[in-house]
Tab-separated table of C-alpha atoms and ligand atoms in Angstrom:
chain	number	residue	atom	x	y	z
A	831	MET	CA	33.579	26.097	56.610
A	832	SER	CA	31.383	28.325	54.478
A	833	SER	CA	29.492	26.587	51.703
A	834	THR	CA	26.899	28.168	49.441
A	835	ALA	CA	26.630	25.438	46.839
A	836	THR	CA	27.279	21.740	46.648
A	837	PRO	CA	29.400	20.307	43.848
A	838	SER	CA	26.361	18.488	42.494
A	839	SER	CA	24.274	21.668	42.394
A	840	LEU	CA	27.061	23.120	40.258
A	841	ASP	CA	27.119	20.037	38.002
A	842	ILE	CA	30.774	19.549	38.858
A	843	ARG	CA	31.251	15.874	39.731
A	844	ARG	CA	34.303	14.789	37.779
A	845	VAL	CA	37.499	16.724	38.386
A	846	ALA	CA	40.921	16.302	36.798
A	847	VAL	CA	44.084	17.372	38.578
A	848	VAL	CA	46.730	17.978	35.918
A	849	GLY	CA	50.239	18.115	37.383
A	850	ALA	CA	50.563	16.411	40.753
A	851	GLY	CA	53.541	17.894	42.555
A	852	THR	CA	53.269	19.748	45.859
A	853	ILE	CA	50.149	21.674	44.863
A	854	GLY	CA	48.325	19.182	42.640
A	855	ALA	CA	48.456	16.339	45.170
A	856	SER	CA	47.110	18.622	47.879
A	857	TRP	CA	44.191	19.735	45.665
A	858	ALA	CA	43.506	16.065	44.806
A	859	ALA	CA	43.222	15.233	48.519
A	860	LEU	CA	40.727	18.060	49.088
A	861	PHE	CA	38.571	17.137	46.069
A	862	LEU	CA	38.531	13.457	47.090
A	863	ALA	CA	37.551	14.419	50.628
A	864	HIS	CA	34.534	16.240	49.205
A	865	GLY	CA	33.469	13.060	47.428
A	866	LEU	CA	34.253	14.129	43.868
A	867	GLU	CA	35.409	11.721	41.160
A	868	VAL	CA	39.075	12.653	40.865
A	869	VAL	CA	41.468	11.689	38.096
A	870	VAL	CA	45.095	12.773	38.397
A	871	SER	CA	47.433	13.130	35.423
A	872	ASP	CA	51.190	13.672	35.634
A	873	PRO	CA	53.909	12.265	33.359
A	874	GLY	CA	56.473	12.036	36.186
A	875	ALA	CA	58.023	8.570	36.628
A	876	HIS	CA	57.083	8.351	40.320
A	877	ALA	CA	54.043	10.609	40.203
A	878	GLU	CA	51.372	8.022	40.999
A	879	GLY	CA	53.074	6.655	44.120
A	880	GLN	CA	53.991	10.140	45.369
A	881	THR	CA	50.467	11.442	44.809
A	882	ARG	CA	48.847	8.524	46.626
A	883	ALA	CA	51.274	8.936	49.542
A	884	ARG	CA	50.607	12.695	49.759
A	885	VAL	CA	46.831	12.182	49.654
A	886	GLN	CA	47.051	9.553	52.417
A	887	ALA	CA	49.196	11.924	54.483
A	888	ALA	CA	46.648	14.745	54.101
A	889	TRP	CA	43.608	12.601	54.987
A	890	PRO	CA	43.807	12.724	58.828
A	891	VAL	CA	43.948	16.534	58.828
A	892	LEU	CA	41.115	16.776	56.297
A	893	THR	CA	39.083	14.484	58.557
A	894	GLU	CA	39.927	16.576	61.630
A	895	LEU	CA	38.832	19.742	59.847
A	896	GLY	CA	35.507	18.220	58.791
A	897	HIS	CA	36.180	18.188	55.048
A	898	VAL	CA	35.708	14.441	54.564
A	899	GLN	CA	32.204	13.697	53.299
A	900	PRO	CA	30.443	10.376	54.034
A	901	GLY	CA	31.696	7.694	51.648
A	902	ALA	CA	34.731	9.699	50.501
A	903	SER	CA	37.992	7.759	50.329
A	904	PRO	CA	41.580	8.473	49.283
A	905	ASP	CA	41.470	5.127	47.440
A	906	ALA	CA	38.920	6.566	45.002
A	907	LEU	CA	41.769	8.452	43.290
A	908	ARG	CA	42.234	7.368	39.666
A	909	PHE	CA	45.641	7.971	38.168
A	910	GLU	CA	45.923	8.365	34.411
A	911	PRO	CA	49.255	9.502	32.929
A	912	ASP	CA	47.759	9.960	29.457
A	913	LEU	CA	46.230	13.447	29.267
A	914	GLU	CA	43.583	12.564	26.697
A	915	ALA	CA	42.304	9.622	28.733
A	916	ALA	CA	42.421	11.674	31.946
A	917	LEU	CA	40.322	14.533	30.591
A	918	ALA	CA	37.542	12.425	29.053
A	919	GLY	CA	34.220	13.582	30.463
A	920	VAL	CA	35.539	15.848	33.232
A	921	ASP	CA	33.680	18.979	34.384
A	922	PHE	CA	36.529	20.881	36.024
A	923	VAL	CA	40.312	20.804	35.667
A	924	GLN	CA	42.715	22.146	38.281
A	925	GLU	CA	46.038	22.650	36.466
A	926	ASN	CA	49.251	22.549	38.504
A	927	ALA	CA	52.007	21.996	35.964
A	928	PRO	CA	55.376	23.814	36.106
A	929	GLU	CA	55.229	27.621	36.328
A	930	ARG	CA	56.443	28.475	32.827
A	931	GLU	CA	54.389	30.593	30.484
A	932	ASP	CA	55.394	28.795	27.259
A	933	PHE	CA	54.768	25.415	28.880
A	934	LYS	CA	51.298	26.352	30.127
A	935	ILE	CA	50.324	27.946	26.778
A	936	ASP	CA	51.092	24.633	25.017
A	937	LEU	CA	49.367	22.572	27.705
A	938	PHE	CA	46.239	24.767	27.633
A	939	GLU	CA	45.993	24.456	23.863
A	940	ARG	CA	46.211	20.649	24.188
A	941	MET	CA	43.637	20.498	27.000
A	942	ASP	CA	41.291	22.815	25.100
A	943	ALA	CA	41.296	20.451	22.119
A	944	ILE	CA	40.435	17.432	24.302
A	945	LEU	CA	37.914	18.768	26.816
A	946	PRO	CA	34.132	18.896	26.417
A	947	PRO	CA	33.026	22.517	25.878
A	948	HIS	CA	31.337	22.896	29.281
A	949	ALA	CA	34.494	22.000	31.262
A	950	ILE	CA	36.279	24.754	33.181
A	951	VAL	CA	40.067	24.881	33.440
A	952	ALA	CA	41.435	26.653	36.508
A	953	SER	CA	45.170	27.215	36.752
A	954	SER	CA	47.031	27.255	40.073
A	955	SER	CA	49.623	29.585	38.515
A	956	SER	CA	51.309	31.685	41.191
A	957	GLY	CA	51.554	34.762	39.051
A	958	LEU	CA	51.242	34.253	35.292
A	959	ILE	CA	48.773	36.325	33.297
A	960	MET	CA	45.723	34.363	32.085
A	961	SER	CA	45.208	36.555	28.978
A	962	ARG	CA	48.506	35.188	27.697
A	963	LEU	CA	47.985	31.582	28.840
A	964	GLN	CA	44.583	31.308	27.073
A	965	SER	CA	45.765	33.047	23.888
A	966	ARG	CA	45.863	29.895	21.702
A	967	CYS	CA	42.622	28.311	22.977
A	968	ARG	CA	39.430	28.035	20.922
A	969	HIS	CA	37.257	27.943	24.047
A	970	ALA	CA	39.312	30.545	25.881
A	971	GLU	CA	36.216	31.644	27.807
A	972	ARG	CA	36.482	28.580	30.119
A	973	PHE	CA	40.062	29.267	31.313
A	974	VAL	CA	40.595	31.055	34.628
A	975	ILE	CA	43.224	31.454	37.357
A	976	GLY	CA	42.344	29.684	40.637
A	977	HIS	CA	45.465	30.374	42.674
A	978	PRO	CA	45.728	28.542	46.012
A	979	PHE	CA	48.205	28.792	48.873
A	980	ASN	CA	50.422	25.961	49.942
A	981	PRO	CA	49.071	23.593	51.139
A	982	PRO	CA	45.782	24.071	49.227
A	983	HIS	CA	43.981	21.425	51.295
A	984	LEU	CA	44.477	23.620	54.393
A	985	ILE	CA	44.811	27.305	53.450
A	986	PRO	CA	41.366	28.733	52.611
A	987	LEU	CA	42.370	31.505	50.175
A	988	VAL	CA	41.941	31.012	46.422
A	989	GLU	CA	42.538	33.994	44.132
A	990	VAL	CA	40.252	33.922	41.107
A	991	VAL	CA	40.946	36.097	38.077
A	992	GLY	CA	40.013	35.764	34.432
A	993	GLY	CA	41.908	36.778	31.336
A	994	SER	CA	40.605	39.101	28.650
A	995	GLN	CA	38.660	36.218	27.034
A	996	THR	CA	37.373	34.525	30.216
A	997	SER	CA	33.584	34.609	30.591
A	998	ALA	CA	31.860	35.996	33.673
A	999	ALA	CA	30.065	32.639	33.991
A	1000	THR	CA	33.404	30.790	34.281
A	1001	ILE	CA	34.535	33.112	37.056
A	1002	ASP	CA	31.205	32.841	38.915
A	1003	ARG	CA	31.104	29.016	38.642
A	1004	SER	CA	34.722	28.691	39.761
A	1005	ILE	CA	34.080	30.857	42.810
A	1006	ALA	CA	30.974	28.825	43.684
A	1007	PHE	CA	32.904	25.589	43.190
A	1008	TYR	CA	35.773	26.656	45.476
A	1009	ARG	CA	33.244	27.776	48.115
A	1010	SER	CA	31.620	24.351	47.941
A	1011	MET	CA	35.078	22.898	48.727
A	1012	GLY	CA	35.234	25.002	51.923
A	1013	LYS	CA	37.649	27.547	50.401
A	1014	HIS	CA	37.589	31.340	50.684
A	1015	PRO	CA	37.802	32.553	47.082
A	1016	ILE	CA	38.430	36.212	46.298
A	1017	ARG	CA	37.760	37.879	42.943
A	1018	LEU	CA	40.393	40.057	41.289
A	1019	ASN	CA	38.950	42.780	39.066
A	1020	LYS	CA	42.038	42.880	36.864
A	1021	GLU	CA	45.139	40.845	36.090
A	1022	VAL	CA	48.436	41.750	37.739
A	1023	PRO	CA	51.616	39.632	37.784
A	1024	GLY	CA	51.709	37.665	41.059
A	1025	HIS	CA	48.002	38.349	41.721
A	1026	ILE	CA	47.403	39.982	45.155
A	1027	ALA	CA	48.704	37.796	47.968
A	1028	ASN	CA	52.044	36.950	46.359
A	1029	ARG	CA	52.656	40.656	45.662
A	1030	LEU	CA	51.936	41.430	49.320
A	1031	GLN	CA	54.265	38.625	50.415
A	1032	ALA	CA	56.929	39.813	47.984
A	1033	ALA	CA	56.718	43.378	49.296
A	1034	LEU	CA	57.221	42.211	52.881
A	1035	TRP	CA	60.014	39.794	51.937
A	1036	ARG	CA	61.873	42.514	50.023
A	1037	GLU	CA	61.986	44.687	53.115
A	1038	ALA	CA	62.893	41.707	55.336
A	1039	ILE	CA	65.857	40.983	53.029
A	1040	HIS	CA	66.829	44.654	53.066
A	1041	LEU	CA	66.817	44.682	56.885
A	1042	ALA	CA	68.980	41.524	56.958
A	1043	ALA	CA	71.348	42.981	54.355
A	1044	GLU	CA	71.700	46.126	56.479
A	1045	ASN	CA	72.370	43.967	59.566
A	1046	VAL	CA	69.478	45.531	61.441
A	1047	ALA	CA	68.866	42.127	63.113
A	1048	THR	CA	69.456	38.417	62.498
A	1049	VAL	CA	67.296	36.508	60.022
A	1050	ALA	CA	65.714	34.709	63.003
A	1051	ASP	CA	64.800	37.969	64.743
A	1052	ILE	CA	63.431	39.507	61.538
A	1053	ASP	CA	61.248	36.390	61.100
A	1054	ALA	CA	60.149	36.677	64.750
A	1055	ALA	CA	59.210	40.315	64.104
A	1056	VAL	CA	56.503	38.889	61.830
A	1057	SER	CA	55.527	35.554	63.417
A	1058	GLN	CA	55.533	36.754	67.048
A	1059	GLY	CA	53.936	40.101	66.265
A	1060	PRO	CA	51.749	41.362	63.422
A	1061	GLY	CA	51.589	37.907	61.803
A	1062	LEU	CA	49.306	36.761	64.617
A	1063	ARG	CA	46.861	39.579	63.911
A	1064	TRP	CA	47.071	39.004	60.152
A	1065	ALA	CA	45.492	35.575	60.634
A	1066	LEU	CA	42.387	37.489	61.756
A	1067	PHE	CA	42.408	40.796	59.854
A	1068	GLY	CA	44.226	42.210	56.856
A	1069	PRO	CA	46.257	45.435	57.012
A	1070	HIS	CA	43.337	47.826	56.521
A	1071	MET	CA	41.167	46.310	59.243
A	1072	THR	CA	44.178	45.986	61.546
A	1073	PHE	CA	44.851	49.718	61.256
A	1074	ASN	CA	41.127	50.457	61.529
A	1075	LEU	CA	41.458	48.997	65.037
A	1076	GLY	CA	44.814	50.763	65.522
A	1077	GLY	CA	42.895	54.041	65.298
A	1078	GLY	CA	40.767	53.204	68.358
A	1079	GLU	CA	37.279	54.701	68.351
A	1080	GLY	CA	38.269	56.927	65.451
A	1081	GLY	CA	39.027	53.929	63.240
A	1082	LEU	CA	41.096	54.125	60.102
A	1083	ALA	CA	40.330	57.842	59.637
A	1084	HIS	CA	41.980	58.667	62.969
A	1085	PHE	CA	44.835	56.237	62.329
A	1086	MET	CA	45.643	57.948	59.027
A	1087	HIS	CA	45.322	61.430	60.506
A	1088	HIS	CA	47.647	60.456	63.335
A	1089	LEU	CA	50.171	58.090	61.710
A	1090	LEU	CA	50.126	58.478	57.926
A	1091	GLY	CA	52.908	61.092	58.170
A	1092	PRO	CA	55.333	58.809	60.042
A	1093	VAL	CA	54.375	55.826	57.859
A	1094	GLN	CA	55.159	57.945	54.791
A	1095	THR	CA	58.701	58.556	56.117
A	1096	TRP	CA	59.128	54.763	56.575
A	1097	TRP	CA	57.855	54.142	53.041
A	1098	ASP	CA	60.402	56.637	51.774
A	1099	ASP	CA	63.153	54.701	53.607
A	1100	LEU	CA	62.201	51.167	52.449
A	1101	GLY	CA	64.938	49.221	50.686
A	1102	ALA	CA	65.262	47.568	47.285
A	1103	PRO	CA	68.067	45.083	47.970
A	1104	ASP	CA	70.356	43.704	45.299
A	1105	VAL	CA	70.066	40.002	46.186
A	1106	THR	CA	73.626	39.041	45.255
A	1107	PRO	CA	74.950	35.457	45.652
A	1108	GLU	CA	76.734	36.662	48.818
A	1109	LEU	CA	73.487	38.028	50.275
A	1110	GLN	CA	71.675	34.799	49.335
A	1111	ARG	CA	74.378	32.841	51.209
A	1112	ARG	CA	73.882	35.011	54.306
A	1113	LEU	CA	70.087	34.557	54.199
A	1114	ILE	CA	70.440	30.764	53.857
A	1115	GLU	CA	72.910	30.656	56.770
A	1116	GLY	CA	70.512	32.780	58.790
A	1117	VAL	CA	67.493	30.594	58.142
A	1118	ASN	CA	69.514	27.422	58.859
A	1119	ALA	CA	70.510	28.918	62.213
A	1120	GLU	CA	66.849	29.732	62.856
A	1121	ALA	CA	65.814	26.130	62.015
A	1122	GLY	CA	68.465	24.703	64.360
A	1123	HIS	CA	68.173	20.924	64.588
A	1124	ARG	CA	64.728	20.861	62.919
A	1125	SER	CA	64.648	19.245	59.445
A	1126	ILE	CA	62.385	20.504	56.640
A	1127	ALA	CA	60.097	17.501	57.376
A	1128	ASP	CA	59.956	18.530	61.072
A	1129	LEU	CA	59.079	22.099	60.122
A	1130	VAL	CA	56.374	21.030	57.640
A	1131	GLU	CA	54.842	18.754	60.276
A	1132	ALA	CA	54.874	21.547	62.854
A	1133	ARG	CA	53.432	24.027	60.342
A	1134	ASP	CA	50.596	21.713	59.334
A	1135	SER	CA	49.640	20.623	62.852
A	1136	GLN	CA	49.706	24.192	64.210
A	1137	LEU	CA	47.878	25.458	61.135
A	1138	THR	CA	45.192	22.817	61.681
A	1139	ALA	CA	44.765	23.880	65.310
A	1140	LEU	CA	44.540	27.519	64.212
A	1141	LEU	CA	41.989	26.781	61.479
A	1142	LYS	CA	39.869	24.840	63.973
A	1143	THR	CA	40.040	27.684	66.476
A	1144	LEU	CA	39.089	30.199	63.808
A	1145	HIS	CA	36.331	27.902	62.389
A	1146	ARG	CA	37.767	28.115	58.885
B	1729	NAD	N1	54.626	25.495	45.528
B	1729	NAD	C1	53.872	26.504	45.923
B	1729	NAD	O1	54.013	27.049	47.032
B	1729	NAD	C2	52.752	27.005	45.031
B	1729	NAD	C3	51.688	27.710	45.639
B	1729	NAD	C4	50.602	28.109	44.837
B	1729	NAD	C5	50.609	27.847	43.468
B	1729	NAD	N2	51.670	27.172	42.907
B	1729	NAD	C6	51.607	26.901	41.464
B	1729	NAD	O2	51.208	25.556	41.269
B	1729	NAD	C7	51.816	25.045	40.073
B	1729	NAD	C8	52.592	23.789	40.418
B	1729	NAD	O3	53.590	24.109	41.387
B	1729	NAD	P1	54.247	22.987	42.330
B	1729	NAD	O4	54.971	23.736	43.389
B	1729	NAD	O5	53.243	21.972	42.688
B	1729	NAD	O6	55.313	22.361	41.316
B	1729	NAD	P2	55.969	20.898	41.329
B	1729	NAD	O7	57.256	21.011	40.603
B	1729	NAD	O8	55.951	20.340	42.725
B	1729	NAD	O9	54.930	20.043	40.457
B	1729	NAD	C9	54.763	20.198	39.066
B	1729	NAD	C10	54.280	18.867	38.538
B	1729	NAD	O10	53.924	19.026	37.164
B	1729	NAD	C11	54.249	17.797	36.520
B	1729	NAD	N3	54.270	17.974	35.068
B	1729	NAD	C12	55.320	18.252	34.266
B	1729	NAD	N4	54.905	18.274	32.984
B	1729	NAD	C13	53.562	18.027	32.997
B	1729	NAD	C14	52.574	17.903	31.980
B	1729	NAD	N5	52.868	18.058	30.684
B	1729	NAD	N6	51.297	17.616	32.352
B	1729	NAD	C15	50.992	17.473	33.646
B	1729	NAD	N7	51.893	17.564	34.651
B	1729	NAD	C16	53.157	17.840	34.317
B	1729	NAD	C17	55.577	17.413	37.135
B	1729	NAD	O11	55.869	16.017	36.916
B	1729	NAD	C18	55.342	17.758	38.609
B	1729	NAD	O12	54.829	16.641	39.330
B	1729	NAD	C19	52.656	26.174	39.497
B	1729	NAD	O13	51.921	26.865	38.519
B	1729	NAD	C20	52.906	27.057	40.710
B	1729	NAD	O14	53.123	28.409	40.374
B	1729	NAD	C21	52.721	26.725	43.667
């Protein structure tokens, strides 16, 4: 785990997690593990019980990965359904409410009116544009995107990008805060829908769907073409560094000289599938065949235990 600042050196001690579904509960577990004061707010009828259960479930892995600080406990979680009470005196908010622009604009305006001026609000939004989300806030400078990957308590990447009114100080403090939580934040220089990683995933998925639609292989074999092949290298290096090595001693320059022509012909042939209800049905049938007798719970358990082993091996 890389760590350049402690939460206390950043004056971030009290954190609110607003919206505690899949993503919020996972963030709450990570923040608790690092010994922060964590208050969770979610109006859902069963939200408190579900959040506590998810945090308990995440704790063994967080312990195994060395995130749990002395004295930290999942029982320290405070649940407060009332937003105003939850936000009193907090330094940092991680927002994980439903992914709807109008909803988040309203919620941000409400949070802005309640929060002390120094508090930062980071949104987990998977792809909304911060300039629009912060548009009705008086202290718009403290709103930023801090986009994690599921599950945030395990995957290191956090994409950080400000809107047109976000201050440089908010971006810098958010990056330092995520580093202090053992994350690997990256800084986007400009806003784009879907940020970076979801656009990359979407590009790959579009072609995977196209290949399935064209019956080039089964859904299971197309998935294996990623997970049994380049996906293994992508855990270590991104596409540029991977091809830098693909060029041997000549690096990326040789790779491009040698293979850019053929790659260009593949780019020209990539598909843009019309994902009709019939195609959706075929993809679902294909993935069910790939899953076989394994339930979603089985697959999540396998993903998280193998991911933990991988993160330990890679020292992340
Ligand atoms: N699921 C993913 O893979 C993923 C990954 C990265 C980022 N995200 C982003 O995280 C956010 C949450 O996604 P999720 O998958 O956890 O959704 P989810 O549906 O699991 O959880 C959303 C939660 O928000 C709560 N909520 C509704 N109204 C609220 C309000 N007024 N105040 C506070 N909470 C409220 C709901 O009760 C629910 O518990 C979205 O912005 C999404 O784009 C999701």
